[in-house]
Amino acid sequence: MTNIAIRSAIEKYETELLARPQVIDQIKITHTFSGGMYAREALIPAGFEVTGKVHKTDHLNFLVKGSIAVATENGSAILHAPCTIPSKAG
C-alpha cells in the first residue's frame, strides 16, 4: 500500500470516527509555556480513539504512561511508555 493510499485510509477512518459521539470533554488537556516553548499534555482514557491534525512542523511526542496504538502512512505500531515519538511535518 502506498503512503497516499494509507493516508487516504486514515482520513476515511477519521471521518467515520467523527460520525460517532464526541467525548473531547473527557480528555484532560494541559497547556504549558516556558521560555518560548510550548507543551501540551493530554490524558486520554483507556479505550478512546483519537486522531490528530497533519503537522506543519517537526515536533516530539512523549508517551509517559500506558500504551498506545499508532497508525501513520509509515506504518502502525503499539508503543509502550516510556518512549519519545518524533513527528515529522506533513
PDB file of C-alpha atoms in Angstrom:
ATOM      1  CA  MET A   1       0.000   0.000   0.000  1.00  0.00           C
ATOM      2  CA  THR A   2       1.414   3.418  -0.920  1.00  0.00           C
ATOM      3  CA  ASN A   3       1.779   6.303   1.544  1.00  0.00           C
ATOM      4  CA  ILE A   4      -1.017   8.120  -0.333  1.00  0.00           C
ATOM      5  CA  ALA A   5      -3.344   5.114  -0.035  1.00  0.00           C
ATOM      6  CA  ILE A   6      -2.548   4.715   3.665  1.00  0.00           C
ATOM      7  CA  ARG A   7      -3.150   8.414   4.360  1.00  0.00           C
ATOM      8  CA  SER A   8      -6.445   8.161   2.456  1.00  0.00           C
ATOM      9  CA  ALA A   9      -7.470   5.166   4.585  1.00  0.00           C
ATOM     10  CA  ILE A  10      -6.566   7.078   7.765  1.00  0.00           C
ATOM     11  CA  GLU A  11      -8.612  10.094   6.625  1.00  0.00           C
ATOM     12  CA  LYS A  12     -11.583   7.810   5.842  1.00  0.00           C
ATOM     13  CA  TYR A  13     -11.319   6.269   9.313  1.00  0.00           C
ATOM     14  CA  GLU A  14     -11.183   9.758  10.860  1.00  0.00           C
ATOM     15  CA  THR A  15     -14.406  10.655   9.015  1.00  0.00           C
ATOM     16  CA  GLU A  16     -16.023   7.521  10.475  1.00  0.00           C
ATOM     17  CA  LEU A  17     -14.817   8.495  13.968  1.00  0.00           C
ATOM     18  CA  LEU A  18     -16.320  11.973  13.576  1.00  0.00           C
ATOM     19  CA  ALA A  19     -19.724  10.386  12.950  1.00  0.00           C
ATOM     20  CA  ARG A  20     -19.586   8.839  16.451  1.00  0.00           C
ATOM     21  CA  PRO A  21     -20.456  10.722  19.643  1.00  0.00           C
ATOM     22  CA  GLN A  22     -17.550  13.008  20.567  1.00  0.00           C
ATOM     23  CA  VAL A  23     -16.096  12.797  24.077  1.00  0.00           C
ATOM     24  CA  ILE A  24     -13.436  15.523  23.974  1.00  0.00           C
ATOM     25  CA  ASP A  25     -14.674  16.815  27.339  1.00  0.00           C
ATOM     26  CA  GLN A  26     -13.377  13.562  28.881  1.00  0.00           C
ATOM     27  CA  ILE A  27      -9.801  14.195  27.711  1.00  0.00           C
ATOM     28  CA  LYS A  28      -7.865  16.441  30.081  1.00  0.00           C
ATOM     29  CA  ILE A  29      -5.616  18.901  28.214  1.00  0.00           C
ATOM     30  CA  THR A  30      -2.947  20.984  29.961  1.00  0.00           C
ATOM     31  CA  HIS A  31      -1.042  23.747  28.093  1.00  0.00           C
ATOM     32  CA  THR A  32       2.385  24.826  29.374  1.00  0.00           C
ATOM     33  CA  PHE A  33       4.540  27.711  28.104  1.00  0.00           C
ATOM     34  CA  SER A  34       8.161  28.302  29.151  1.00  0.00           C
ATOM     35  CA  GLY A  35      10.986  30.291  27.554  1.00  0.00           C
ATOM     36  CA  GLY A  36       9.372  30.449  24.128  1.00  0.00           C
ATOM     37  CA  MET A  37       8.487  26.740  24.167  1.00  0.00           C
ATOM     38  CA  TYR A  38       5.035  25.185  24.237  1.00  0.00           C
ATOM     39  CA  ALA A  39       3.991  21.770  25.537  1.00  0.00           C
ATOM     40  CA  ARG A  40       0.549  20.184  25.514  1.00  0.00           C
ATOM     41  CA  GLU A  41      -0.303  17.284  27.808  1.00  0.00           C
ATOM     42  CA  ALA A  42      -3.309  15.109  27.011  1.00  0.00           C
ATOM     43  CA  LEU A  43      -4.615  12.483  29.419  1.00  0.00           C
ATOM     44  CA  ILE A  44      -6.550  10.078  27.193  1.00  0.00           C
ATOM     45  CA  PRO A  45      -8.635   7.430  28.993  1.00  0.00           C
ATOM     46  CA  ALA A  46      -8.136   3.766  28.037  1.00  0.00           C
ATOM     47  CA  GLY A  47     -10.229   2.642  25.083  1.00  0.00           C
ATOM     48  CA  PHE A  48     -10.521   6.078  23.469  1.00  0.00           C
ATOM     49  CA  GLU A  49      -9.718   6.588  19.775  1.00  0.00           C
ATOM     50  CA  VAL A  50      -8.270   9.941  18.775  1.00  0.00           C
ATOM     51  CA  THR A  51      -6.797  11.451  15.630  1.00  0.00           C
ATOM     52  CA  GLY A  52      -4.591  14.473  15.177  1.00  0.00           C
ATOM     53  CA  LYS A  53      -4.016  17.039  12.507  1.00  0.00           C
ATOM     54  CA  VAL A  54      -1.271  16.814   9.915  1.00  0.00           C
ATOM     55  CA  HIS A  55       1.730  18.530  11.489  1.00  0.00           C
ATOM     56  CA  LYS A  56       3.107  21.715   9.901  1.00  0.00           C
ATOM     57  CA  THR A  57       6.445  21.420  11.725  1.00  0.00           C
ATOM     58  CA  ASP A  58       8.547  18.648  13.232  1.00  0.00           C
ATOM     59  CA  HIS A  59       7.928  18.038  16.922  1.00  0.00           C
ATOM     60  CA  LEU A  60       8.185  15.418  19.652  1.00  0.00           C
ATOM     61  CA  ASN A  61       5.529  13.414  21.483  1.00  0.00           C
ATOM     62  CA  PHE A  62       6.244  11.813  24.840  1.00  0.00           C
ATOM     63  CA  LEU A  63       4.289   8.778  25.999  1.00  0.00           C
ATOM     64  CA  VAL A  64       4.849   8.792  29.750  1.00  0.00           C
ATOM     65  CA  LYS A  65       2.228   6.301  30.933  1.00  0.00           C
ATOM     66  CA  GLY A  66       0.352   3.388  29.414  1.00  0.00           C
ATOM     67  CA  SER A  67       0.321   2.116  25.842  1.00  0.00           C
ATOM     68  CA  ILE A  68      -0.999   3.454  22.558  1.00  0.00           C
ATOM     69  CA  ALA A  69      -1.617   2.070  19.081  1.00  0.00           C
ATOM     70  CA  VAL A  70      -0.383   4.491  16.430  1.00  0.00           C
ATOM     71  CA  ALA A  71      -1.135   4.421  12.700  1.00  0.00           C
ATOM     72  CA  THR A  72       0.588   6.681  10.170  1.00  0.00           C
ATOM     73  CA  GLU A  73       1.315   6.481   6.475  1.00  0.00           C
ATOM     74  CA  ASN A  74       4.664   4.969   7.525  1.00  0.00           C
ATOM     75  CA  GLY A  75       3.006   2.024   9.264  1.00  0.00           C
ATOM     76  CA  SER A  76       1.453   1.133  12.575  1.00  0.00           C
ATOM     77  CA  ALA A  77       2.829   0.116  15.950  1.00  0.00           C
ATOM     78  CA  ILE A  78       1.855  -0.402  19.548  1.00  0.00           C
ATOM     79  CA  LEU A  79       4.027   1.796  21.749  1.00  0.00           C
ATOM     80  CA  HIS A  80       4.591   1.451  25.479  1.00  0.00           C
ATOM     81  CA  ALA A  81       5.673   4.111  27.950  1.00  0.00           C
ATOM     82  CA  PRO A  82       8.136   5.499  28.423  1.00  0.00           C
ATOM     83  CA  CYS A  83       9.011   6.492  24.870  1.00  0.00           C
ATOM     84  CA  THR A  84       9.641   9.523  22.697  1.00  0.00           C
ATOM     85  CA  ILE A  85       7.930   9.690  19.307  1.00  0.00           C
ATOM     86  CA  PRO A  86       9.281  12.122  16.700  1.00  0.00           C
ATOM     87  CA  SER A  87       6.601  13.549  14.382  1.00  0.00           C
ATOM     88  CA  LYS A  88       7.760  14.936  11.053  1.00  0.00           C
ATOM     89  CA  ALA A  89       5.979  17.764   9.282  1.00  0.00           C
ATOM     90  CA  GLY A  90       3.357  16.565   6.839  1.00  0.00           C
TER      91      GLY A  90
END
